[in-house]
């Protein structure tokens, strides 16, 4: 069970959850994508699946396979939305999520409050997500420290360009790696809204998926 976590909102966690799930599916895995952000759930929007049923139903005892939604065009993906979930839903659902036959990706909330602690407590490892900007990286460093304390140490990091590059504010890969004390699997390039040239993004996440699998996740 892999937490997709970062300290700053809007750094690309939900997109990374979805894109990494698609890449794992393309490699023959059967990923389950779980929205673990019960306060601001939006994985269903990114993946284009219904809001319900989802995590609350699994917390109440249903099997994930009977509840999860497959995004249109991606039948190998399974998505559990979090609409209507309480703060204790993930803990209640965790035993059934662990029975999933494939990788489980938890789309985590930002920050370091209690709602961000819960998914890290449930996860086995963490994939850190940050933009390559200094402020975002500072927050990712805090997330990395929290993940280590909760026994879900960082496995890899992904740097996601969520806006056009500003060279003055962008941190090179090696200093970013050193700050997070974690290997950087990939830098995902910025693609503007509506831009159909997404092949570099798909290729980047395929590389992330392979590196994750090489580390036995």
PDB file of N, CA, C and O in Angstrom, residues 70-143:
ATOM      1  N   UNK A  70     -14.388   1.617 -12.569  1.00  0.00           N
ATOM      2  CA  UNK A  70     -13.371   1.626 -13.619  1.00  0.00           C
ATOM      3  C   UNK A  70     -13.563   2.864 -14.486  1.00  0.00           C
ATOM      4  O   UNK A  70     -14.656   3.067 -15.033  1.00  0.00           O
ATOM      5  N   UNK A  71     -12.551   3.718 -14.620  1.00  0.00           N
ATOM      6  CA  UNK A  71     -12.692   4.880 -15.498  1.00  0.00           C
ATOM      7  C   UNK A  71     -12.940   4.453 -16.944  1.00  0.00           C
ATOM      8  O   UNK A  71     -12.447   3.405 -17.383  1.00  0.00           O
ATOM      9  N   UNK A  72     -13.698   5.252 -17.664  1.00  0.00           N
ATOM     10  CA  UNK A  72     -13.981   4.956 -19.073  1.00  0.00           C
ATOM     11  C   UNK A  72     -12.674   4.852 -19.850  1.00  0.00           C
ATOM     12  O   UNK A  72     -11.806   5.733 -19.763  1.00  0.00           O
ATOM     13  N   UNK A  73     -12.517   3.752 -20.575  1.00  0.00           N
ATOM     14  CA  UNK A  73     -11.309   3.545 -21.364  1.00  0.00           C
ATOM     15  C   UNK A  73     -10.166   2.914 -20.617  1.00  0.00           C
ATOM     16  O   UNK A  73      -9.123   2.623 -21.210  1.00  0.00           O
ATOM     17  N   UNK A  74     -10.342   2.706 -19.311  1.00  0.00           N
ATOM     18  CA  UNK A  74      -9.258   2.125 -18.501  1.00  0.00           C
ATOM     19  C   UNK A  74      -9.832   1.034 -17.595  1.00  0.00           C
ATOM     20  O   UNK A  74      -9.860   1.177 -16.363  1.00  0.00           O
ATOM     21  N   UNK A  75     -10.271  -0.073 -18.179  1.00  0.00           N
ATOM     22  CA  UNK A  75     -10.951  -1.116 -17.390  1.00  0.00           C
ATOM     23  C   UNK A  75     -10.056  -1.814 -16.374  1.00  0.00           C
ATOM     24  O   UNK A  75     -10.572  -2.445 -15.445  1.00  0.00           O
ATOM     25  N   UNK A  76      -8.739  -1.712 -16.519  1.00  0.00           N
ATOM     26  CA  UNK A  76      -7.840  -2.365 -15.564  1.00  0.00           C
ATOM     27  C   UNK A  76      -7.641  -1.545 -14.293  1.00  0.00           C
ATOM     28  O   UNK A  76      -7.031  -2.035 -13.338  1.00  0.00           O
ATOM     29  N   UNK A  77      -8.145  -0.313 -14.278  1.00  0.00           N
ATOM     30  CA  UNK A  77      -8.046   0.530 -13.094  1.00  0.00           C
ATOM     31  C   UNK A  77      -9.286   0.360 -12.224  1.00  0.00           C
ATOM     32  O   UNK A  77     -10.384   0.141 -12.723  1.00  0.00           O
ATOM     33  N   UNK A  78      -9.113   0.485 -10.914  1.00  0.00           N
ATOM     34  CA  UNK A  78     -10.222   0.483  -9.971  1.00  0.00           C
ATOM     35  C   UNK A  78     -10.072   1.701  -9.072  1.00  0.00           C
ATOM     36  O   UNK A  78      -8.982   1.957  -8.553  1.00  0.00           O
ATOM     37  N   UNK A  79     -11.146   2.453  -8.912  1.00  0.00           N
ATOM     38  CA  UNK A  79     -11.098   3.707  -8.154  1.00  0.00           C
ATOM     39  C   UNK A  79     -12.133   3.670  -7.041  1.00  0.00           C
ATOM     40  O   UNK A  79     -13.305   3.348  -7.272  1.00  0.00           O
ATOM     41  N   UNK A  80     -11.689   4.022  -5.835  1.00  0.00           N
ATOM     42  CA  UNK A  80     -12.592   4.167  -4.688  1.00  0.00           C
ATOM     43  C   UNK A  80     -12.680   5.644  -4.316  1.00  0.00           C
ATOM     44  O   UNK A  80     -11.741   6.202  -3.743  1.00  0.00           O
ATOM     45  N   UNK A  81     -13.783   6.326  -4.637  1.00  0.00           N
ATOM     46  CA  UNK A  81     -13.950   7.721  -4.228  1.00  0.00           C
ATOM     47  C   UNK A  81     -14.146   7.821  -2.716  1.00  0.00           C
ATOM     48  O   UNK A  81     -14.376   6.815  -2.031  1.00  0.00           O
ATOM     49  N   UNK A  82     -14.094   9.049  -2.206  1.00  0.00           N
ATOM     50  CA  UNK A  82     -14.224   9.234  -0.753  1.00  0.00           C
ATOM     51  C   UNK A  82     -15.409  10.106  -0.384  1.00  0.00           C
ATOM     52  O   UNK A  82     -15.506  10.534   0.776  1.00  0.00           O
ATOM     53  N   UNK A  83     -16.298  10.393  -1.310  1.00  0.00           N
ATOM     54  CA  UNK A  83     -17.444  11.241  -0.993  1.00  0.00           C
ATOM     55  C   UNK A  83     -18.239  10.648   0.168  1.00  0.00           C
ATOM     56  O   UNK A  83     -18.584   9.473   0.160  1.00  0.00           O
ATOM     57  N   UNK A  84     -18.495  11.469   1.168  1.00  0.00           N
ATOM     58  CA  UNK A  84     -19.273  11.035   2.323  1.00  0.00           C
ATOM     59  C   UNK A  84     -18.502  10.266   3.366  1.00  0.00           C
ATOM     60  O   UNK A  84     -19.084   9.827   4.370  1.00  0.00           O
ATOM     61  N   UNK A  85     -17.199  10.103   3.186  1.00  0.00           N
ATOM     62  CA  UNK A  85     -16.403   9.325   4.139  1.00  0.00           C
ATOM     63  C   UNK A  85     -16.108  10.144   5.392  1.00  0.00           C
ATOM     64  O   UNK A  85     -15.834  11.341   5.326  1.00  0.00           O
ATOM     65  N   UNK A  86     -16.127   9.488   6.531  1.00  0.00           N
ATOM     66  CA  UNK A  86     -15.727  10.114   7.781  1.00  0.00           C
ATOM     67  C   UNK A  86     -14.229   9.976   7.991  1.00  0.00           C
ATOM     68  O   UNK A  86     -13.532   9.275   7.242  1.00  0.00           O
ATOM     69  N   UNK A  87     -13.727  10.624   9.015  1.00  0.00           N
ATOM     70  CA  UNK A  87     -12.293  10.626   9.255  1.00  0.00           C
ATOM     71  C   UNK A  87     -11.758   9.247   9.626  1.00  0.00           C
ATOM     72  O   UNK A  87     -10.555   8.994   9.503  1.00  0.00           O
ATOM     73  N   UNK A  88     -12.631   8.351  10.083  1.00  0.00           N
ATOM     74  CA  UNK A  88     -12.178   7.025  10.478  1.00  0.00           C
ATOM     75  C   UNK A  88     -12.418   5.972   9.384  1.00  0.00           C
ATOM     76  O   UNK A  88     -12.162   4.788   9.601  1.00  0.00           O
ATOM     77  N   UNK A  89     -12.900   6.399   8.209  1.00  0.00           N
ATOM     78  CA  UNK A  89     -13.267   5.442   7.161  1.00  0.00           C
ATOM     79  C   UNK A  89     -12.070   4.653   6.655  1.00  0.00           C
ATOM     80  O   UNK A  89     -12.170   3.440   6.430  1.00  0.00           O
ATOM     81  N   UNK A  90     -10.939   5.314   6.485  1.00  0.00           N
ATOM     82  CA  UNK A  90      -9.770   4.612   5.936  1.00  0.00           C
ATOM     83  C   UNK A  90      -9.282   3.538   6.904  1.00  0.00           C
ATOM     84  O   UNK A  90      -8.956   2.414   6.485  1.00  0.00           O
ATOM     85  N   UNK A  91      -9.233   3.850   8.190  1.00  0.00           N
ATOM     86  CA  UNK A  91      -8.815   2.846   9.172  1.00  0.00           C
ATOM     87  C   UNK A  91      -9.752   1.647   9.154  1.00  0.00           C
ATOM     88  O   UNK A  91      -9.313   0.494   9.219  1.00  0.00           O
ATOM     89  N   UNK A  92     -11.058   1.917   9.056  1.00  0.00           N
ATOM     90  CA  UNK A  92     -12.025   0.825   9.049  1.00  0.00           C
ATOM     91  C   UNK A  92     -11.922  -0.012   7.777  1.00  0.00           C
ATOM     92  O   UNK A  92     -12.139  -1.230   7.799  1.00  0.00           O
ATOM     93  N   UNK A  93     -11.575   0.644   6.653  1.00  0.00           N
ATOM     94  CA  UNK A  93     -11.501  -0.060   5.375  1.00  0.00           C
ATOM     95  C   UNK A  93     -10.174  -0.765   5.163  1.00  0.00           C
ATOM     96  O   UNK A  93     -10.073  -1.654   4.309  1.00  0.00           O
ATOM     97  N   UNK A  94      -9.144  -0.397   5.915  1.00  0.00           N
ATOM     98  CA  UNK A  94      -7.773  -0.865   5.654  1.00  0.00           C
ATOM     99  C   UNK A  94      -7.641  -2.384   5.569  1.00  0.00           C
ATOM    100  O   UNK A  94      -6.964  -2.889   4.662  1.00  0.00           O
ATOM    101  N   UNK A  95      -8.254  -3.172   6.467  1.00  0.00           N
ATOM    102  CA  UNK A  95      -8.085  -4.630   6.347  1.00  0.00           C
ATOM    103  C   UNK A  95      -8.573  -5.179   5.013  1.00  0.00           C
ATOM    104  O   UNK A  95      -7.956  -6.093   4.445  1.00  0.00           O
ATOM    105  N   UNK A  96      -9.679  -4.632   4.497  1.00  0.00           N
ATOM    106  CA  UNK A  96     -10.194  -5.101   3.207  1.00  0.00           C
ATOM    107  C   UNK A  96      -9.359  -4.561   2.048  1.00  0.00           C
ATOM    108  O   UNK A  96      -9.176  -5.243   1.035  1.00  0.00           O
ATOM    109  N   UNK A  97      -8.823  -3.357   2.187  1.00  0.00           N
ATOM    110  CA  UNK A  97      -7.946  -2.827   1.146  1.00  0.00           C
ATOM    111  C   UNK A  97      -6.682  -3.674   1.024  1.00  0.00           C
ATOM    112  O   UNK A  97      -6.165  -3.894  -0.078  1.00  0.00           O
ATOM    113  N   UNK A  98      -6.201  -4.171   2.163  1.00  0.00           N
ATOM    114  CA  UNK A  98      -4.982  -4.995   2.135  1.00  0.00           C
ATOM    115  C   UNK A  98      -5.210  -6.340   1.443  1.00  0.00           C
ATOM    116  O   UNK A  98      -4.257  -6.992   1.031  1.00  0.00           O
ATOM    117  N   UNK A  99      -6.460  -6.727   1.294  1.00  0.00           N
ATOM    118  CA  UNK A  99      -6.749  -7.967   0.586  1.00  0.00           C
ATOM    119  C   UNK A  99      -6.803  -7.809  -0.925  1.00  0.00           C
ATOM    120  O   UNK A  99      -7.021  -8.798  -1.634  1.00  0.00           O
ATOM    121  N   UNK A 100      -6.609  -6.589  -1.424  1.00  0.00           N
ATOM    122  CA  UNK A 100      -6.653  -6.345  -2.865  1.00  0.00           C
ATOM    123  C   UNK A 100      -5.477  -7.037  -3.551  1.00  0.00           C
ATOM    124  O   UNK A 100      -4.348  -6.975  -3.073  1.00  0.00           O
ATOM    125  N   UNK A 101      -5.737  -7.686  -4.664  1.00  0.00           N
ATOM    126  CA  UNK A 101      -4.702  -8.421  -5.391  1.00  0.00           C
ATOM    127  C   UNK A 101      -3.990  -7.496  -6.379  1.00  0.00           C
ATOM    128  O   UNK A 101      -4.168  -7.578  -7.590  1.00  0.00           O
ATOM    129  N   UNK A 102      -3.179  -6.621  -5.852  1.00  0.00           N
ATOM    130  CA  UNK A 102      -2.457  -5.654  -6.665  1.00  0.00           C
ATOM    131  C   UNK A 102      -2.045  -4.470  -5.814  1.00  0.00           C
ATOM    132  O   UNK A 102      -2.369  -4.399  -4.620  1.00  0.00           O
ATOM    133  N   UNK A 103      -1.338  -3.517  -6.410  1.00  0.00           N
ATOM    134  CA  UNK A 103      -0.911  -2.344  -5.633  1.00  0.00           C
ATOM    135  C   UNK A 103      -2.090  -1.450  -5.270  1.00  0.00           C
ATOM    136  O   UNK A 103      -3.039  -1.301  -6.056  1.00  0.00           O
ATOM    137  N   UNK A 104      -2.044  -0.882  -4.075  1.00  0.00           N
ATOM    138  CA  UNK A 104      -3.067   0.051  -3.605  1.00  0.00           C
ATOM    139  C   UNK A 104      -2.405   1.420  -3.451  1.00  0.00           C
ATOM    140  O   UNK A 104      -1.429   1.565  -2.712  1.00  0.00           O
ATOM    141  N   UNK A 105      -2.924   2.415  -4.172  1.00  0.00           N
ATOM    142  CA  UNK A 105      -2.379   3.767  -4.133  1.00  0.00           C
ATOM    143  C   UNK A 105      -3.330   4.667  -3.365  1.00  0.00           C
ATOM    144  O   UNK A 105      -4.506   4.778  -3.719  1.00  0.00           O
ATOM    145  N   UNK A 106      -2.840   5.299  -2.315  1.00  0.00           N
ATOM    146  CA  UNK A 106      -3.655   6.187  -1.483  1.00  0.00           C
ATOM    147  C   UNK A 106      -3.372   7.638  -1.854  1.00  0.00           C
ATOM    148  O   UNK A 106      -2.250   8.130  -1.658  1.00  0.00           O
ATOM    149  N   UNK A 107      -4.359   8.319  -2.389  1.00  0.00           N
ATOM    150  CA  UNK A 107      -4.234   9.735  -2.730  1.00  0.00           C
ATOM    151  C   UNK A 107      -4.442  10.542  -1.451  1.00  0.00           C
ATOM    152  O   UNK A 107      -5.563  10.685  -0.955  1.00  0.00           O
ATOM    153  N   UNK A 108      -3.349  11.069  -0.898  1.00  0.00           N
ATOM    154  CA  UNK A 108      -3.365  11.649   0.447  1.00  0.00           C
ATOM    155  C   UNK A 108      -3.674  13.140   0.446  1.00  0.00           C
ATOM    156  O   UNK A 108      -3.395  13.848  -0.518  1.00  0.00           O
ATOM    157  N   UNK A 109      -4.218  13.637   1.556  1.00  0.00           N
ATOM    158  CA  UNK A 109      -4.392  15.085   1.707  1.00  0.00           C
ATOM    159  C   UNK A 109      -3.050  15.765   1.930  1.00  0.00           C
ATOM    160  O   UNK A 109      -2.063  15.129   2.314  1.00  0.00           O
ATOM    161  N   UNK A 110      -3.024  17.064   1.687  1.00  0.00           N
ATOM    162  CA  UNK A 110      -1.808  17.839   1.913  1.00  0.00           C
ATOM    163  C   UNK A 110      -1.680  18.211   3.384  1.00  0.00           C
ATOM    164  O   UNK A 110      -2.621  18.074   4.164  1.00  0.00           O
ATOM    165  N   UNK A 111      -0.496  18.687   3.746  1.00  0.00           N
ATOM    166  CA  UNK A 111      -0.281  19.211   5.083  1.00  0.00           C
ATOM    167  C   UNK A 111       0.189  18.180   6.080  1.00  0.00           C
ATOM    168  O   UNK A 111       0.604  17.078   5.722  1.00  0.00           O
ATOM    169  N   UNK A 112       0.104  18.562   7.360  1.00  0.00           N
ATOM    170  CA  UNK A 112       0.602  17.702   8.433  1.00  0.00           C
ATOM    171  C   UNK A 112      -0.415  17.562   9.561  1.00  0.00           C
ATOM    172  O   UNK A 112      -0.055  17.207  10.675  1.00  0.00           O
ATOM    173  N   UNK A 113      -1.688  17.820   9.263  1.00  0.00           N
ATOM    174  CA  UNK A 113      -2.734  17.697  10.281  1.00  0.00           C
ATOM    175  C   UNK A 113      -3.162  16.241  10.397  1.00  0.00           C
ATOM    176  O   UNK A 113      -2.663  15.352   9.710  1.00  0.00           O
ATOM    177  N   UNK A 114      -4.146  15.997  11.266  1.00  0.00           N
ATOM    178  CA  UNK A 114      -4.563  14.620  11.548  1.00  0.00           C
ATOM    179  C   UNK A 114      -5.045  13.891  10.314  1.00  0.00           C
ATOM    180  O   UNK A 114      -4.816  12.687  10.153  1.00  0.00           O
ATOM    181  N   UNK A 115      -5.728  14.602   9.385  1.00  0.00           N
ATOM    182  CA  UNK A 115      -6.240  13.922   8.200  1.00  0.00           C
ATOM    183  C   UNK A 115      -5.121  13.456   7.284  1.00  0.00           C
ATOM    184  O   UNK A 115      -5.287  12.510   6.516  1.00  0.00           O
ATOM    185  N   UNK A 116      -3.953  14.097   7.351  1.00  0.00           N
ATOM    186  CA  UNK A 116      -2.796  13.668   6.564  1.00  0.00           C
ATOM    187  C   UNK A 116      -2.040  12.532   7.247  1.00  0.00           C
ATOM    188  O   UNK A 116      -1.379  11.731   6.578  1.00  0.00           O
ATOM    189  N   UNK A 117      -2.141  12.451   8.563  1.00  0.00           N
ATOM    190  CA  UNK A 117      -1.440  11.406   9.308  1.00  0.00           C
ATOM    191  C   UNK A 117      -2.068  10.038   9.063  1.00  0.00           C
ATOM    192  O   UNK A 117      -1.364   9.036   8.907  1.00  0.00           O
ATOM    193  N   UNK A 118      -3.411   9.991   8.982  1.00  0.00           N
ATOM    194  CA  UNK A 118      -4.109   8.713   8.860  1.00  0.00           C
ATOM    195  C   UNK A 118      -3.640   7.840   7.716  1.00  0.00           C
ATOM    196  O   UNK A 118      -3.298   6.670   7.923  1.00  0.00           O
ATOM    197  N   UNK A 119      -3.590   8.344   6.464  1.00  0.00           N
ATOM    198  CA  UNK A 119      -3.141   7.508   5.357  1.00  0.00           C
ATOM    199  C   UNK A 119      -1.707   7.029   5.504  1.00  0.00           C
ATOM    200  O   UNK A 119      -1.377   5.897   5.120  1.00  0.00           O
ATOM    201  N   UNK A 120      -0.840   7.858   6.074  1.00  0.00           N
ATOM    202  CA  UNK A 120       0.559   7.442   6.262  1.00  0.00           C
ATOM    203  C   UNK A 120       0.656   6.346   7.316  1.00  0.00           C
ATOM    204  O   UNK A 120       1.526   5.480   7.234  1.00  0.00           O
ATOM    205  N   UNK A 121      -0.238   6.362   8.276  1.00  0.00           N
ATOM    206  CA  UNK A 121      -0.241   5.311   9.296  1.00  0.00           C
ATOM    207  C   UNK A 121      -0.670   3.971   8.701  1.00  0.00           C
ATOM    208  O   UNK A 121      -0.223   2.915   9.125  1.00  0.00           O
ATOM    209  N   UNK A 122      -1.535   4.011   7.692  1.00  0.00           N
ATOM    210  CA  UNK A 122      -2.050   2.798   7.054  1.00  0.00           C
ATOM    211  C   UNK A 122      -1.078   2.262   6.004  1.00  0.00           C
ATOM    212  O   UNK A 122      -0.956   1.050   5.808  1.00  0.00           O
ATOM    213  N   UNK A 123      -0.368   3.153   5.313  1.00  0.00           N
ATOM    214  CA  UNK A 123       0.475   2.769   4.172  1.00  0.00           C
ATOM    215  C   UNK A 123       1.732   2.016   4.608  1.00  0.00           C
ATOM    216  O   UNK A 123       2.172   2.101   5.761  1.00  0.00           O
ATOM    217  N   UNK A 124       2.307   1.300   3.632  1.00  0.00           N
ATOM    218  CA  UNK A 124       3.592   0.627   3.848  1.00  0.00           C
ATOM    219  C   UNK A 124       4.769   1.532   3.500  1.00  0.00           C
ATOM    220  O   UNK A 124       5.779   1.537   4.185  1.00  0.00           O
ATOM    221  N   UNK A 125       4.643   2.252   2.389  1.00  0.00           N
ATOM    222  CA  UNK A 125       5.683   3.174   1.939  1.00  0.00           C
ATOM    223  C   UNK A 125       5.009   4.413   1.376  1.00  0.00           C
ATOM    224  O   UNK A 125       3.793   4.453   1.188  1.00  0.00           O
ATOM    225  N   UNK A 126       5.827   5.432   1.062  1.00  0.00           N
ATOM    226  CA  UNK A 126       5.314   6.706   0.576  1.00  0.00           C
ATOM    227  C   UNK A 126       6.017   7.102  -0.713  1.00  0.00           C
ATOM    228  O   UNK A 126       7.245   6.974  -0.819  1.00  0.00           O
ATOM    229  N   UNK A 127       5.247   7.573  -1.674  1.00  0.00           N
ATOM    230  CA  UNK A 127       5.796   8.220  -2.869  1.00  0.00           C
ATOM    231  C   UNK A 127       5.589   9.716  -2.680  1.00  0.00           C
ATOM    232  O   UNK A 127       4.455  10.195  -2.636  1.00  0.00           O
ATOM    233  N   UNK A 128       6.690  10.451  -2.525  1.00  0.00           N
ATOM    234  CA  UNK A 128       6.605  11.892  -2.322  1.00  0.00           C
ATOM    235  C   UNK A 128       6.352  12.590  -3.651  1.00  0.00           C
ATOM    236  O   UNK A 128       6.956  12.238  -4.676  1.00  0.00           O
ATOM    237  N   UNK A 129       5.476  13.583  -3.637  1.00  0.00           N
ATOM    238  CA  UNK A 129       5.186  14.385  -4.818  1.00  0.00           C
ATOM    239  C   UNK A 129       5.380  15.849  -4.458  1.00  0.00           C
ATOM    240  O   UNK A 129       4.882  16.324  -3.432  1.00  0.00           O
ATOM    241  N   UNK A 130       6.105  16.557  -5.309  1.00  0.00           N
ATOM    242  CA  UNK A 130       6.354  17.975  -5.084  1.00  0.00           C
ATOM    243  C   UNK A 130       6.570  18.659  -6.428  1.00  0.00           C
ATOM    244  O   UNK A 130       6.964  18.013  -7.403  1.00  0.00           O
ATOM    245  N   UNK A 131       6.304  19.943  -6.478  1.00  0.00           N
ATOM    246  CA  UNK A 131       6.815  20.711  -7.603  1.00  0.00           C
ATOM    247  C   UNK A 131       8.299  20.981  -7.315  1.00  0.00           C
ATOM    248  O   UNK A 131       8.739  20.863  -6.159  1.00  0.00           O
ATOM    249  N   UNK A 132       9.078  21.338  -8.317  1.00  0.00           N
ATOM    250  CA  UNK A 132      10.496  21.614  -8.061  1.00  0.00           C
ATOM    251  C   UNK A 132      10.744  23.031  -7.540  1.00  0.00           C
ATOM    252  O   UNK A 132      11.831  23.571  -7.708  1.00  0.00           O
ATOM    253  N   UNK A 133       9.737  23.625  -6.908  1.00  0.00           N
ATOM    254  CA  UNK A 133       9.878  24.964  -6.333  1.00  0.00           C
ATOM    255  C   UNK A 133      10.273  24.850  -4.868  1.00  0.00           C
ATOM    256  O   UNK A 133       9.897  23.911  -4.175  1.00  0.00           O
ATOM    257  N   UNK A 134      10.998  25.828  -4.378  1.00  0.00           N
ATOM    258  CA  UNK A 134      11.559  25.744  -3.024  1.00  0.00           C
ATOM    259  C   UNK A 134      10.487  25.589  -1.953  1.00  0.00           C
ATOM    260  O   UNK A 134      10.622  24.779  -1.041  1.00  0.00           O
ATOM    261  N   UNK A 135       9.413  26.357  -2.067  1.00  0.00           N
ATOM    262  CA  UNK A 135       8.378  26.291  -1.030  1.00  0.00           C
ATOM    263  C   UNK A 135       7.718  24.917  -1.000  1.00  0.00           C
ATOM    264  O   UNK A 135       7.497  24.345   0.073  1.00  0.00           O
ATOM    265  N   UNK A 136       7.420  24.374  -2.166  1.00  0.00           N
ATOM    266  CA  UNK A 136       6.807  23.049  -2.230  1.00  0.00           C
ATOM    267  C   UNK A 136       7.756  21.989  -1.685  1.00  0.00           C
ATOM    268  O   UNK A 136       7.341  21.074  -0.966  1.00  0.00           O
ATOM    269  N   UNK A 137       9.031  22.114  -2.002  1.00  0.00           N
ATOM    270  CA  UNK A 137      10.007  21.138  -1.521  1.00  0.00           C
ATOM    271  C   UNK A 137      10.165  21.206  -0.005  1.00  0.00           C
ATOM    272  O   UNK A 137      10.329  20.177   0.650  1.00  0.00           O
ATOM    273  N   UNK A 138      10.105  22.408   0.555  1.00  0.00           N
ATOM    274  CA  UNK A 138      10.183  22.517   2.021  1.00  0.00           C
ATOM    275  C   UNK A 138       9.042  21.741   2.672  1.00  0.00           C
ATOM    276  O   UNK A 138       9.225  21.050   3.673  1.00  0.00           O
ATOM    277  N   UNK A 139       7.854  21.858   2.088  1.00  0.00           N
ATOM    278  CA  UNK A 139       6.711  21.120   2.627  1.00  0.00           C
ATOM    279  C   UNK A 139       6.882  19.617   2.425  1.00  0.00           C
ATOM    280  O   UNK A 139       6.481  18.807   3.276  1.00  0.00           O
ATOM    281  N   UNK A 140       7.457  19.214   1.279  1.00  0.00           N
ATOM    282  CA  UNK A 140       7.681  17.795   1.022  1.00  0.00           C
ATOM    283  C   UNK A 140       8.681  17.205   2.011  1.00  0.00           C
ATOM    284  O   UNK A 140       8.565  16.034   2.403  1.00  0.00           O
ATOM    285  N   UNK A 141       9.661  17.995   2.408  1.00  0.00           N
ATOM    286  CA  UNK A 141      10.636  17.535   3.409  1.00  0.00           C
ATOM    287  C   UNK A 141       9.916  17.230   4.723  1.00  0.00           C
ATOM    288  O   UNK A 141      10.193  16.228   5.391  1.00  0.00           O
ATOM    289  N   UNK A 142       8.956  18.073   5.100  1.00  0.00           N
ATOM    290  CA  UNK A 142       8.187  17.832   6.329  1.00  0.00           C
ATOM    291  C   UNK A 142       7.344  16.559   6.192  1.00  0.00           C
ATOM    292  O   UNK A 142       7.228  15.771   7.133  1.00  0.00           O
ATOM    293  N   UNK A 143       6.759  16.360   5.003  1.00  0.00           N
ATOM    294  CA  UNK A 143       5.971  15.147   4.766  1.00  0.00           C
ATOM    295  C   UNK A 143       6.858  13.914   4.855  1.00  0.00           C
ATOM    296  O   UNK A 143       6.463  12.886   5.417  1.00  0.00           O
TER     297      UNK A 143
END
